[in-house]
Structures are given as structure tokens and as C-alpha cells.
Amino acid sequence: MQKIDKSILSKVIKPRNPISYKGNYGRILIIAGSLHFGGAAILSSSAAVYSGAGLVTVATTPEKFVSLNTRIPEAMTIDYHNIMETLNSIRQSNVIVIGPGLGTSELTQSLINMVTENTTKDQTIIFDASALTEIAEKNISLTQISAHVILTPHQGEWQRLSKLEIADQSTENNLQSIQEIAPDSLLIVKKHLSEIYYNNKVEQISAGNPGMATGGMGDTLTGIIAAFVGQFGFSKNTVSAALFLHSFIADKIYKKNYVVLPEELINEIPSTMKKITTKSSK
Amino acid sequence: MQKIDKSILSKVIKPRNPISYKGNYGRILIIAGSLHFGGAAILSSSAAVYSGAGLVTVATTPEKFVSLNTRIPEAMTIDYHNIMETLNSIRQSNVIVIGPGLGTSELTQSLINMVTENTTKDQTIIFDASALTEIAEKNISLTQISAHVILTPHQGEWQRLSKLEIADQSTENNLQSIQEIAPDSLLIVKKHLSEIYYNNKVEQISAGNPGMATGGMGDTLTGIIAAFVGQFGFSKNTVSAALFLHSFIADKIYKKNYVVLPEELINEIPSTMKKITTKSSK
Amino acid sequence: MQKIDKSILSKVIKPRNPISYKGNYGRILIIAGSLHFGGAAILSSSAAVYSGAGLVTVATTPEKFVSLNTRIPEAMTIDYHNIMETLNSIRQSNVIVIGPGLGTSELTQSLINMVTENTTKDQTIIFDASALTEIAEKNISLTQISAHVILTPHQGEWQRLSKLEIADQSTENNLQSIQEIAPDSLLIVKKHLSEIYYNNKVEQISAGNPGMATGGMGDTLTGIIAAFVGQFGFSKNTVSAALFLHSFIADKIYKKNYVVLPEELINEIPSTMKKITTKSSK
Amino acid sequence: MQKIDKSILSKVIKPRNPISYKGNYGRILIIAGSLHFGGAAILSSSAAVYSGAGLVTVATTPEKFVSLNTRIPEAMTIDYHNIMETLNSIRQSNVIVIGPGLGTSELTQSLINMVTENTTKDQTIIFDASALTEIAEKNISLTQISAHVILTPHQGEWQRLSKLEIADQSTENNLQSIQEIAPDSLLIVKKHLSEIYYNNKVEQISAGNPGMATGGMGDTLTGIIAAFVGQFGFSKNTVSAALFLHSFIADKIYKKNYVVLPEELINEIPSTMKKITTKSSK
């Protein structure tokens, strides 16, 4: 199995064009959060902003606006109960994340449908967390989506989606399963040494540590992927670089800390990305 | 009386298994907070997250969701007025903390009963702060609990529980009293040089300072204990290590600060725990 | 075209008179924020406070009071739906900012009218963001305003105001257009190497970078301009210094970070301003 | 006029007794905040906690609980509209601050009366900000109060209280005026080189700078004074030390910053206090 190593970072993260504007760096919509899960939307949107996304909007329940505004004033907020606004925002965004802290509910189902039915081939949808569980439970089909699709299950979520027990999640089985579920999609199976499945191939990350076994780590990764696709375009390399950066920073933090806290990881993104462009431009 | 010293830390805090997941590091439920005491839940849950707990849920009053989400987005929140959700969460958790900032009320009493009646011997309950006062005032019996029990009173709370005046809180009297109140439980009496009572024995901590005499210090300790039991399992050593770590970090901060603020103590936990595993693994 | 360089900073930013009070450093009113855009008011008012404004009041919707109080306790808050209070605050302020995150609505229009009709020649109005779009959409006249006027559009907003396509926004066309729209006003066109138009002349800033292409950068600039006019009086030099300081700090941050986050820029203002007065006083 | 210099700090700030508890360091009640002024309560209570106060409670309007909990989880909160709770808290506190951000209203007047009528000679009341304006406007008498009284007006507030124009605020006039208004009280007139009047004598502080001319500076001072009286007892020296510490830290910050922000000043309190006890104990 091919390994993803540090060289992916300088292949993807490029110095910015001096003459450029917010619009050049992606419009990201993050559909996330519910009454009990307020932090997921904060961590996802913070990770997207700190990773360089041009414009970040969070569609969530209004009870979460105050904590979002307080923690990440750079992000805008809309109410996902408002169909017209949510639909407008879906259509205007380059990347749509759906799932972090969303919970499973009829609302989640209808938001998934709204996203899948109102996006085109120039857009990217990232299904994460609760959205993956909802898709599994309601047997929502992912085969008719025009947009690029990224799925980011951990092993338990992948079991629900693929019906493969964790012990049976071999690369062959996973390749076959994703072909049936969403043939053109990019799949990340998050675990010790996460794997990326795309175009009938699989690659494995060579970074990561057990200090990352903490709440909010997945939400943070999703925000980084969204920002990277918004800035560097959808491709396997773009997603691989996002996945690697997340673990690369976590490994640096883990050297000095027993646990890797999402907030600390997020704070390190801008300087780590800069170092990569500075080295690679020499 | 046997002393608890720094050696307890490396006995308990072990390097993490590279192949491990959030579920391996404990599901912690913290039943805490009320209208007037919003900070206690923030400090307890932050301490638990920063000490490495895998999944932390706070059951509190919904008015406190915003400040919790803002301060500690890694934690989930549920409404403790919702009986079914609270019950589900109690049953799914490895460690249940009850008391910080909860206040004394009929609700507190019914939450204590819900916890004691719906836990089994594989779980640990930590009774703290308001829960201890409620137990004393309402004469709630602690003798029929299946779960492991930890009690964390300061001297005033212990007086209410044991009916022993502070001057009469000798180790002999304390040992006899805890035998009557909750014979199999682990008791911490918090004071200058705190003591741990368990299995008819007593040990004393050899750390701590008067800069810790500030609001929120106890809530912080409780969060550390919960995370440690969640990760390292219930035992006297686990609790001793949590108690010692709390004072050990506080002593380091006190060298440069007139008061030891809970927020600063919490921030120091991940790096202090790491140093212990790095030294002990050499 | 004349360049604005670092020398502008020490011309404008002067050491403070030892005998002076909050009232000497400007009363700033920032009319900003709406349900979906809560962060803009936070960033504008924080930038104003950190730039040395004496007294900062934010007129906004009450749903945003909590996040404002939490992030920038130094600022006061009023409800812009309360006409009497807003009118009082407009009349008592030296500088009125209107627009960041305000959205376009009838309320925005009526607030713009309230500001233009209730200010005198000793005051300064800064029209920003949503206010500029509202002015363009509703053809609100800016030719009868007694107060000093500053307009801070980016190229897209300037297109809406001037009806000049971005490709046609030459200095000649811009000069002619601002003469028609608001002849005595000071215009900043924000872009790669922003330009200041005033008194039929144009100058260009020689600082800035593409890491500034992130949400909230404009709100931050507006807050700095407001604080500078409040402290150093309305003049082209005052506004040029504010514009330059914003990009100057951003360039310093960009050396070590892939994106320049508003929060980090704001934190650097007090020390950067101090360095300028320390050098210039030698 | 006698000068207050750095030597006052080590006279007052003493190393803590190893065997001591939260109750030994004062119960502080801060009656503060209103809909438009949410930050004052945050800054006052933060300053009190960071200065070592044992237990800090804020009586405010419930809309401000969330921002208080978020910013300073160490403090408790009560609703000042609840007469019984407020009265209980007044009676149980060693120090009662009334005024920061309270606004002038009938509620403010009734809270002032509640405080003056329900305190005894072992307690200290600090009248600040809005409370001083309310006292001046409603001619509330301060001559029949049993508790120690501290008044902390700036020159404008002192003018309202004393009817002395700022130009006429000579030490002789001030001494005479405070004799009439509140003969046994301690008066601080805040200005460039603030003055303390007590027992028919006056002293002047030899510290401070114009970077302190920013919102929230007064609220911060009040919190420090409250914590100092709570820990070290009411005396002219105690208040002088609090006043000096505030300006002393501000002067240190001002060396590197154009403005002195309250949040930064508050963060420096614990380490500055520690340095004083370390030096003085050698």
C-alpha cells in the first residue's frame, strides 16, 4: 500500500498569488451542530478559517450562534431551519461540509437531501460524523450526486455504512464496498494510520498518534479538508495533504503533551503551512 | 501515616497504546452546574478533557450550554431535566461525577438517586460539592451502591457528612465514620495536606499550597480524578495520582504566582503528564 | 501616484499627553452586526479598543450582546432598534462607523439616514461594508452630509457604488466618480495595494499581502481608522496611517503565517504603536 | 502632600499562611452590570479573583450570566432583582462593591439602600461608577452607614458628588467636602496622580500613565481594592497598596504598549504580587 508522507504537503500547499481576494480561497458552508453538540461546529469552522479558507459560513441552530461568534468571529452564521437561506448558501458555496455534531434526525436527513440535490459537478460535498450515520440508518443513496463526494468515517461509522465488521475492513473489502456505496467518491477511513480510497486505489498515512484520541479531532480534520479543497481544488492530493497536515501537527504537539487538544492543533495551522511554502519555494 | 509523593505519578500515568481510540480513554459524565454556578461545570469538564478523558459529557441546565460550548468545545452537553437522556448517559458512562455547582434542591436529590440506582460495579461515581451537602442534609444512604464510590469533601463538607467537628476529624474518627457512611468507598478529605481513606487505611499527600485557596480549585480536582479513573481504572493509586498531580502543578504555578488560578492549572496538565511518561519510559 | 510608506506612522502616532483622560481619545460609535454577522462587530470594536480609542460603543442587535461582552468587555453595547438611545449616541460620538456585518435591510437604510441627518462638521462618519451596498442599492445621496465622510469599499463594493466595472476602476475614473458621489469625502478602495482618494488626489499604500484575504480583515481596518480619527483628528494623514498600520502588522504576521487572522493582527496593535512613538521620540 | 510609592506593596501584600482556606481571603460581592454595560462586571470580578479574593459573587442581571461564566468561571452569579438572595449575599460578604456598569435607575437606588441598611461595622462598602452618580443625583446620604466606606470617583464623578468644579478640586476643598459627604470614609479621586483622602489627610500616588485612559480601567481598580480589603483588612494602607499595584502594573505594560488594556493588567496581577512577597520575605 502506498504511503502518504511529508512530501505531499509541499506538492499541495503553494504560496499565494499576491493579487488575490477572499473569493479565490473558497466559499465553505459547514452544516453542523445541534442542541447537544455545540463544539463540533466551532472546531470545524475554526479549523477551516485557520487553514486559509476565504469565506466560512456555518449553518446551525440559532442557540449556537453566540458561542460561534465568540470563538470564531471570522465565520458567518445562518439558521439551517430556514430553507431558502440554506439553499442559497448551498448553491453559492464551493465546498459543503455536512455532519459534525448534527445528530441524527429528520432534519439531518432533509439537509442531506437538500445538499445532494442542489449541488453540481463544480462543488464538493464532505459527509462527516452524524451525516454518515444518518446515511447508513436511512439507506440514503450516494450514487446520483453530481458534486465531488468525500466521506470521512472512523471505523465504527464505516462499519455502519459498509456493513463490514471492523475485523473485516481489509483494503480489498473496503475498495469493493465503496464501489457499491459511492463509486466516484473519495473515502477516508479514520483509524491508527488512516487510509484514503479513491479511483480504486488506496494509500495510507504515515503519521498520527494516540494522543489524538480526544473529542473534536475529527471535526478539526473536516475543517482542514474543506479549506484545502476550497483553496487548492478537489483532488486526491489535496485531501491527502489535509489529512497529513492534521496528523503532522498532532505529532509535533504530542511530543510535549499527553493529549493533543483540537484548539492547540488549530492554532498551529497557519505557521505550519507557512513553513511548508517557505521551504518549498527555496 | 503513609505519604503520597511524586513517585505515584509514574506508577499510574502510562504511555498510550499506539492503536487506541477515544473509547479506550473513558466516557465521563459530569452532572454539574445550576443557574448561579456556571463556572464549576466549565472547570470540571475542562480539567477532564485536558487530563486525557476520551469523551466528556456535561449534564447541566440549558442556560449553561453557551458558556460550556464556548470554553470547552470538546465536551458534549445534555439537559439534566430530561430524564431519559440523563439516564441513558448515566448507563453509558464509565465515570459519573455529580455535584460541582449543582446546588442543593429536589432536583439534586433526584439526580443523586438516579445515579446510585442505575450504575453497576463496572462504573465509578464521584460525589462532590453540592451532592455531598445534599447527601448530608437529606440523609441519603450510600451503603447500597453497586458502583465504585469516591467522595471528595473539604473539611466543612466532611463535617456535614460525618457530624465530626473539624477539630475532631482525626484519622481514627474519619476511618470509623467513613466505615459507617460508605464502607467500600474512597474518601478524600481536602485540606492543607489532604488525606485519602480507603480500605481502612489512610494516606496523606505531600504537596499543595495556600495559593490554591481560590474558587474552582475543587471542581478542577474532580475533573482530573474522573479522567484518571476513565483512563487508568478505579484504584487507590489512580485517585492518589490525580490528587497529587493537581497539587504538584499548583505548587509549580505558586512559585511564580500569588494565587493559583484553575484555568492556568488546567492548561499545564497535558505537558506535565507527558513529562512523567517520558521520564518513566527511559 | 504618490506612495504611502512607513514614515506616515510616526507623523500621526504621537506619544500621549501625561495629563489626559478617556474623553481625549475619542468617543466611537460602531453601528454593526445583525443576526447572521456577529463577528464583524466584535472585530471592529476590538480593533478600535486596541488602537487606543477612549470610549467605544457598539450599536447592534441584542442577540449579539453576549458575544461582544465576552470578547471585548471594554466596549459598551446599545440596541440599535431603540431610536432614542441610538440617536443620543450618534450625537455624542466623535466618530460613527456604520456597516460591518449590518446586512442590507430597511433598518440599515433608516440607520444610515439617522446618522447622516444627525451629525455635524465636527464629527466623522465611516461608511463600510453593508452600508456601502445599501447606499448603492437605494441610491442614498451622500452629498448633503455635514460631517467628514470616509468610504471604505473593496473593489466589488466600489463597483456597486460607482457603477465602474473593476477593470475600469482607473485612478482617473475613480477620481471622477467620487467627485460625483461624495465630493468632500475620503475614499479608500481596498485591493492589492489599496488607494486613498481625497481632495482630488490619490495615494497608494506600499504594504499588504495575500494572507489578508480572509474574513474580518475589513472590519478590523475600519476599527483602526475609527480609533485613529478619534485620537488624532480627521485628516488624510490620519487615515493613511491607519491603513498603513493595518497592512504593516499584517506583513509582519504573514512572514510566519500562511493566513493573517484578524484576532492576531488586533493583538499586535498596542505594541506596534508603542514602538513607533518610542522610535520617533528619540 | 505625602507620596505613595512602591514600598506600600510589601507593607501590605504578605505571604499566605500555609494552613488557610478560601474563607480566609474574603467573601466579595460585586453588584454590577446592566443591559448596556456587561463588561464592567467581568473586569471587576476578574480583577478580584486574580488579586487573590477567596470567594467572588457577582450580583447582576441574568442576561450577563453567560459572558461572566465564560470569562471568569471562578466567580458565582446571582440575580440582583431577587431581593432575598441579594440581601443574603450582602449580609454574608466581607466586602460589597456597588456600581460598575450598573447604570442610574430606581433599581440602582434601591440596591444602594439595601447595601447601606444591611451592613455592619465589620464590612466594607465600595461605591464606584454609576453608584456615585446615583448618590449625587438622588442626594443619597452616606453619613449613617455602619460599614467602612470607600468612594472611588474620577474627577467628573467627584464634581457631581461634591459640587466642586474640577478646577476647584484642591486638596483643601476636597478634604472639606468629603468631611460633609461621608466623614469617616476613604475617598480616592482618580486622575493623573490619583489622591487618597482619609482621616483628614491626603496622600498622592507616584505612578500611572496616559495609556490607562481606556474603558474598564476603573472597574479593574475596584476589583483589586475589593480583593485587597478581603484579604488584608480595611485600612488606608490596604487601599493605597491596591491603588499603587494597579498603576504599577500599568506602567510596566505601558513601556511596551501604546494603550494599557484591562485584560492584560489583570493577567499580570498574580505574578506581580508574588514577586513582592518573594522580595519582602528575604
Short mmCIF file of N, CA and C in Angstrom, two decimals, chain C residues 110-215:
data_model
loop_
_atom_site.label_atom_id
_atom_site.label_comp_id
_atom_site.label_asym_id
_atom_site.label_seq_id
_atom_site.Cartn_x
_atom_site.Cartn_y
_atom_site.Cartn_z
N SER C 110 -32.57 53.05 7.41
CA SER C 110 -33.01 54.08 8.36
C SER C 110 -31.88 54.47 9.30
N LEU C 111 -30.98 53.52 9.60
CA LEU C 111 -29.82 53.87 10.44
C LEU C 111 -28.86 54.79 9.68
N ILE C 112 -28.67 54.53 8.40
CA ILE C 112 -27.83 55.42 7.59
C ILE C 112 -28.42 56.84 7.59
N ASN C 113 -29.72 56.92 7.39
CA ASN C 113 -30.35 58.25 7.40
C ASN C 113 -30.22 58.91 8.76
N MET C 114 -30.40 58.15 9.80
CA MET C 114 -30.28 58.70 11.15
C MET C 114 -28.89 59.30 11.37
N VAL C 115 -27.88 58.60 10.86
CA VAL C 115 -26.51 59.08 11.03
C VAL C 115 -26.25 60.32 10.18
N THR C 116 -26.66 60.27 8.92
CA THR C 116 -26.33 61.41 8.04
C THR C 116 -27.05 62.68 8.47
N GLU C 117 -28.25 62.52 9.03
CA GLU C 117 -29.06 63.70 9.36
C GLU C 117 -28.78 64.25 10.75
N ASN C 118 -28.03 63.54 11.56
CA ASN C 118 -27.85 63.98 12.94
C ASN C 118 -26.39 64.18 13.33
N THR C 119 -25.57 64.45 12.33
CA THR C 119 -24.16 64.68 12.62
C THR C 119 -23.76 66.05 12.09
N THR C 120 -22.70 66.59 12.66
CA THR C 120 -22.26 67.94 12.29
C THR C 120 -20.81 67.90 11.81
N LYS C 121 -20.29 69.04 11.43
CA LYS C 121 -18.97 69.10 10.81
C LYS C 121 -17.82 68.71 11.75
N ASP C 122 -18.09 68.61 13.04
CA ASP C 122 -17.03 68.19 13.97
C ASP C 122 -16.94 66.67 14.09
N GLN C 123 -17.81 65.99 13.42
CA GLN C 123 -17.86 64.53 13.54
C GLN C 123 -17.38 63.86 12.25
N THR C 124 -17.09 62.59 12.34
CA THR C 124 -16.67 61.81 11.16
C THR C 124 -17.55 60.56 11.06
N ILE C 125 -18.02 60.31 9.84
CA ILE C 125 -18.79 59.08 9.59
C ILE C 125 -17.96 58.16 8.69
N ILE C 126 -17.85 56.91 9.07
CA ILE C 126 -17.18 55.91 8.23
C ILE C 126 -18.24 54.95 7.71
N PHE C 127 -18.48 54.99 6.39
CA PHE C 127 -19.42 54.05 5.78
C PHE C 127 -18.64 52.84 5.30
N ASP C 128 -19.05 51.65 5.74
CA ASP C 128 -18.29 50.43 5.46
C ASP C 128 -19.25 49.31 5.08
N ALA C 129 -18.73 48.35 4.35
CA ALA C 129 -19.41 47.04 4.15
C ALA C 129 -20.87 47.19 3.74
N SER C 130 -21.79 46.62 4.53
CA SER C 130 -23.21 46.61 4.17
C SER C 130 -23.76 48.01 3.93
N ALA C 131 -23.27 48.99 4.64
CA ALA C 131 -23.79 50.35 4.46
C ALA C 131 -23.49 50.83 3.04
N LEU C 132 -22.33 50.47 2.50
CA LEU C 132 -21.98 50.87 1.14
C LEU C 132 -22.90 50.19 0.12
N THR C 133 -23.20 48.93 0.34
CA THR C 133 -24.10 48.21 -0.56
C THR C 133 -25.50 48.81 -0.48
N GLU C 134 -25.93 49.11 0.73
CA GLU C 134 -27.26 49.72 0.91
C GLU C 134 -27.34 51.08 0.20
N ILE C 135 -26.28 51.87 0.34
CA ILE C 135 -26.23 53.19 -0.32
C ILE C 135 -26.33 53.01 -1.83
N ALA C 136 -25.62 52.03 -2.36
CA ALA C 136 -25.64 51.78 -3.81
C ALA C 136 -27.02 51.30 -4.27
N GLU C 137 -27.58 50.36 -3.50
CA GLU C 137 -28.86 49.76 -3.92
C GLU C 137 -30.03 50.75 -3.83
N LYS C 138 -30.00 51.60 -2.82
CA LYS C 138 -31.13 52.51 -2.58
C LYS C 138 -30.83 53.91 -3.10
N ASN C 139 -29.69 54.07 -3.78
CA ASN C 139 -29.30 55.39 -4.29
C ASN C 139 -29.38 56.47 -3.22
N ILE C 140 -28.85 56.16 -2.05
CA ILE C 140 -28.85 57.15 -0.96
C ILE C 140 -27.80 58.22 -1.28
N SER C 141 -28.21 59.49 -1.22
CA SER C 141 -27.29 60.58 -1.55
C SER C 141 -26.33 60.86 -0.39
N LEU C 142 -25.07 61.08 -0.72
CA LEU C 142 -24.06 61.40 0.28
C LEU C 142 -23.55 62.83 0.13
N THR C 143 -24.24 63.62 -0.67
CA THR C 143 -23.71 64.95 -1.00
C THR C 143 -24.10 66.03 0.01
N GLN C 144 -25.04 65.72 0.91
CA GLN C 144 -25.54 66.76 1.83
C GLN C 144 -25.11 66.51 3.27
N ILE C 145 -24.05 65.78 3.48
CA ILE C 145 -23.66 65.42 4.85
C ILE C 145 -22.74 66.48 5.43
N SER C 146 -23.02 66.93 6.64
CA SER C 146 -22.18 67.95 7.29
C SER C 146 -20.87 67.37 7.81
N ALA C 147 -20.93 66.15 8.29
CA ALA C 147 -19.76 65.52 8.92
C ALA C 147 -18.71 65.16 7.87
N HIS C 148 -17.48 64.92 8.32
CA HIS C 148 -16.48 64.31 7.46
C HIS C 148 -16.97 62.91 7.07
N VAL C 149 -16.68 62.53 5.85
CA VAL C 149 -17.13 61.22 5.38
C VAL C 149 -15.94 60.39 4.91
N ILE C 150 -15.87 59.15 5.37
CA ILE C 150 -14.88 58.19 4.88
C ILE C 150 -15.64 56.99 4.31
N LEU C 151 -15.26 56.58 3.10
CA LEU C 151 -15.86 55.41 2.47
C LEU C 151 -14.78 54.34 2.32
N THR C 152 -15.09 53.11 2.68
CA THR C 152 -14.05 52.06 2.66
C THR C 152 -14.47 50.84 1.84
N PRO C 153 -14.87 51.01 0.58
CA PRO C 153 -15.29 49.84 -0.21
C PRO C 153 -14.11 48.99 -0.67
N HIS C 154 -14.33 47.66 -0.78
CA HIS C 154 -13.42 46.88 -1.62
C HIS C 154 -13.88 47.03 -3.06
N GLN C 155 -13.15 46.45 -3.99
CA GLN C 155 -13.44 46.73 -5.41
C GLN C 155 -14.87 46.36 -5.82
N GLY C 156 -15.40 45.30 -5.25
CA GLY C 156 -16.76 44.89 -5.61
C GLY C 156 -17.79 45.89 -5.10
N GLU C 157 -17.56 46.36 -3.86
CA GLU C 157 -18.47 47.36 -3.30
C GLU C 157 -18.34 48.68 -4.06
N TRP C 158 -17.12 49.01 -4.44
CA TRP C 158 -16.90 50.25 -5.19
C TRP C 158 -17.58 50.18 -6.57
N GLN C 159 -17.57 48.99 -7.14
CA GLN C 159 -18.29 48.80 -8.41
C GLN C 159 -19.79 49.10 -8.24
N ARG C 160 -20.35 48.58 -7.14
CA ARG C 160 -21.78 48.84 -6.91
C ARG C 160 -22.05 50.33 -6.70
N LEU C 161 -21.15 51.00 -6.00
CA LEU C 161 -21.34 52.43 -5.71
C LEU C 161 -21.12 53.29 -6.95
N SER C 162 -20.04 53.00 -7.67
CA SER C 162 -19.60 53.88 -8.76
C SER C 162 -20.13 53.44 -10.12
N LYS C 163 -20.67 52.21 -10.20
CA LYS C 163 -21.07 51.60 -11.48
C LYS C 163 -19.87 51.39 -12.41
N LEU C 164 -18.66 51.46 -11.85
CA LEU C 164 -17.46 51.17 -12.66
C LEU C 164 -17.09 49.68 -12.52
N GLU C 165 -17.05 48.98 -13.64
CA GLU C 165 -16.53 47.62 -13.59
C GLU C 165 -15.11 47.63 -13.00
N ILE C 166 -14.71 46.54 -12.38
CA ILE C 166 -13.39 46.53 -11.73
C ILE C 166 -12.29 46.88 -12.75
N ALA C 167 -12.41 46.37 -13.97
CA ALA C 167 -11.40 46.67 -14.99
C ALA C 167 -11.34 48.16 -15.33
N ASP C 168 -12.44 48.85 -15.10
CA ASP C 168 -12.49 50.29 -15.43
C ASP C 168 -12.16 51.18 -14.23
N GLN C 169 -11.77 50.56 -13.11
CA GLN C 169 -11.53 51.38 -11.92
C GLN C 169 -10.13 52.00 -11.95
N SER C 170 -9.86 52.80 -12.96
CA SER C 170 -8.60 53.54 -13.05
C SER C 170 -8.65 54.71 -12.07
N THR C 171 -7.48 55.24 -11.76
CA THR C 171 -7.48 56.37 -10.82
C THR C 171 -8.27 57.55 -11.38
N GLU C 172 -8.19 57.79 -12.67
CA GLU C 172 -8.96 58.90 -13.26
C GLU C 172 -10.46 58.67 -13.10
N ASN C 173 -10.89 57.48 -13.47
CA ASN C 173 -12.31 57.18 -13.34
C ASN C 173 -12.78 57.24 -11.89
N ASN C 174 -11.93 56.73 -11.00
CA ASN C 174 -12.29 56.75 -9.58
C ASN C 174 -12.41 58.18 -9.05
N LEU C 175 -11.43 59.01 -9.44
CA LEU C 175 -11.44 60.41 -9.01
C LEU C 175 -12.71 61.10 -9.48
N GLN C 176 -13.06 60.86 -10.74
CA GLN C 176 -14.26 61.50 -11.27
C GLN C 176 -15.51 60.99 -10.56
N SER C 177 -15.54 59.70 -10.34
CA SER C 177 -16.72 59.09 -9.74
C SER C 177 -16.94 59.56 -8.30
N ILE C 178 -15.88 59.60 -7.51
CA ILE C 178 -16.06 60.01 -6.11
C ILE C 178 -16.47 61.48 -6.04
N GLN C 179 -16.01 62.28 -7.02
CA GLN C 179 -16.45 63.69 -7.09
C GLN C 179 -17.97 63.79 -7.21
N GLU C 180 -18.53 62.85 -7.95
CA GLU C 180 -19.99 62.88 -8.13
C GLU C 180 -20.74 62.31 -6.93
N ILE C 181 -20.19 61.25 -6.39
CA ILE C 181 -20.90 60.53 -5.31
C ILE C 181 -20.83 61.28 -3.98
N ALA C 182 -19.63 61.73 -3.64
CA ALA C 182 -19.43 62.36 -2.33
C ALA C 182 -18.19 63.23 -2.42
N PRO C 183 -18.32 64.42 -2.99
CA PRO C 183 -17.17 65.23 -3.39
C PRO C 183 -16.16 65.54 -2.28
N ASP C 184 -16.60 65.72 -1.04
CA ASP C 184 -15.64 66.10 0.01
C ASP C 184 -15.16 64.90 0.81
N SER C 185 -15.58 63.73 0.41
CA SER C 185 -15.27 62.55 1.23
C SER C 185 -13.87 62.02 0.96
N LEU C 186 -13.43 61.16 1.86
CA LEU C 186 -12.19 60.43 1.68
C LEU C 186 -12.57 59.00 1.30
N LEU C 187 -12.04 58.53 0.18
CA LEU C 187 -12.37 57.19 -0.33
C LEU C 187 -11.16 56.27 -0.24
N ILE C 188 -11.34 55.11 0.36
CA ILE C 188 -10.32 54.05 0.29
C ILE C 188 -10.87 52.96 -0.61
N VAL C 189 -10.16 52.63 -1.69
CA VAL C 189 -10.54 51.44 -2.47
C VAL C 189 -9.60 50.32 -2.02
N LYS C 190 -10.19 49.31 -1.33
CA LYS C 190 -9.40 48.22 -0.76
C LYS C 190 -9.14 47.15 -1.82
N LYS C 191 -7.88 46.83 -2.02
CA LYS C 191 -7.48 45.83 -3.01
C LYS C 191 -6.00 45.54 -2.79
N HIS C 192 -5.41 44.74 -3.66
CA HIS C 192 -3.95 44.61 -3.65
C HIS C 192 -3.38 46.01 -3.86
N LEU C 193 -2.61 46.52 -2.92
CA LEU C 193 -2.12 47.91 -2.91
C LEU C 193 -3.28 48.89 -2.95
N SER C 194 -3.93 49.03 -1.80
CA SER C 194 -5.12 49.90 -1.69
C SER C 194 -4.80 51.36 -1.99
N GLU C 195 -5.82 52.11 -2.42
CA GLU C 195 -5.65 53.52 -2.79
C GLU C 195 -6.54 54.41 -1.94
N ILE C 196 -6.02 55.60 -1.64
CA ILE C 196 -6.80 56.61 -0.92
C ILE C 196 -7.05 57.80 -1.84
N TYR C 197 -8.31 58.16 -2.00
CA TYR C 197 -8.70 59.31 -2.81
C TYR C 197 -9.21 60.41 -1.88
N TYR C 198 -8.64 61.61 -2.03
CA TYR C 198 -9.10 62.73 -1.19
C TYR C 198 -8.68 64.02 -1.84
N ASN C 199 -9.59 64.97 -1.84
CA ASN C 199 -9.25 66.30 -2.38
C ASN C 199 -8.69 66.23 -3.80
N ASN C 200 -9.30 65.35 -4.60
CA ASN C 200 -8.88 65.23 -5.99
C ASN C 200 -7.48 64.67 -6.19
N LYS C 201 -6.95 64.03 -5.15
CA LYS C 201 -5.64 63.39 -5.27
C LYS C 201 -5.75 61.92 -4.89
N VAL C 202 -4.76 61.16 -5.30
CA VAL C 202 -4.78 59.75 -4.96
C VAL C 202 -3.39 59.30 -4.49
N GLU C 203 -3.38 58.46 -3.47
CA GLU C 203 -2.14 57.88 -2.98
C GLU C 203 -2.33 56.38 -2.85
N GLN C 204 -1.19 55.68 -2.90
CA GLN C 204 -1.27 54.22 -2.85
C GLN C 204 -0.40 53.67 -1.73
N ILE C 205 -0.94 52.68 -1.06
CA ILE C 205 -0.21 52.07 0.04
C ILE C 205 0.85 51.11 -0.50
N SER C 206 2.00 51.07 0.16
CA SER C 206 3.08 50.17 -0.26
C SER C 206 3.28 49.07 0.77
N ALA C 207 2.20 48.38 1.08
CA ALA C 207 2.25 47.27 2.04
C ALA C 207 1.03 46.41 1.81
N GLY C 208 1.02 45.24 2.44
CA GLY C 208 -0.11 44.32 2.29
C GLY C 208 0.31 43.01 1.67
N ASN C 209 -0.52 41.98 1.81
CA ASN C 209 -0.17 40.65 1.32
C ASN C 209 -1.42 39.79 1.13
N PRO C 210 -1.29 38.70 0.36
CA PRO C 210 -2.48 37.89 0.08
C PRO C 210 -2.96 37.03 1.25
N GLY C 211 -2.18 36.96 2.32
CA GLY C 211 -2.65 36.29 3.53
C GLY C 211 -3.78 37.06 4.20
N MET C 212 -3.95 38.33 3.80
CA MET C 212 -5.03 39.15 4.35
C MET C 212 -6.39 38.84 3.71
N ALA C 213 -6.40 37.96 2.70
CA ALA C 213 -7.66 37.62 2.04
C ALA C 213 -8.46 36.65 2.92
N THR C 214 -8.93 37.15 4.05
CA THR C 214 -9.66 36.30 5.00
C THR C 214 -10.79 37.11 5.64
N GLY C 215 -11.82 36.43 6.07
CA GLY C 215 -12.98 37.10 6.65
C GLY C 215 -12.62 37.96 7.84
#
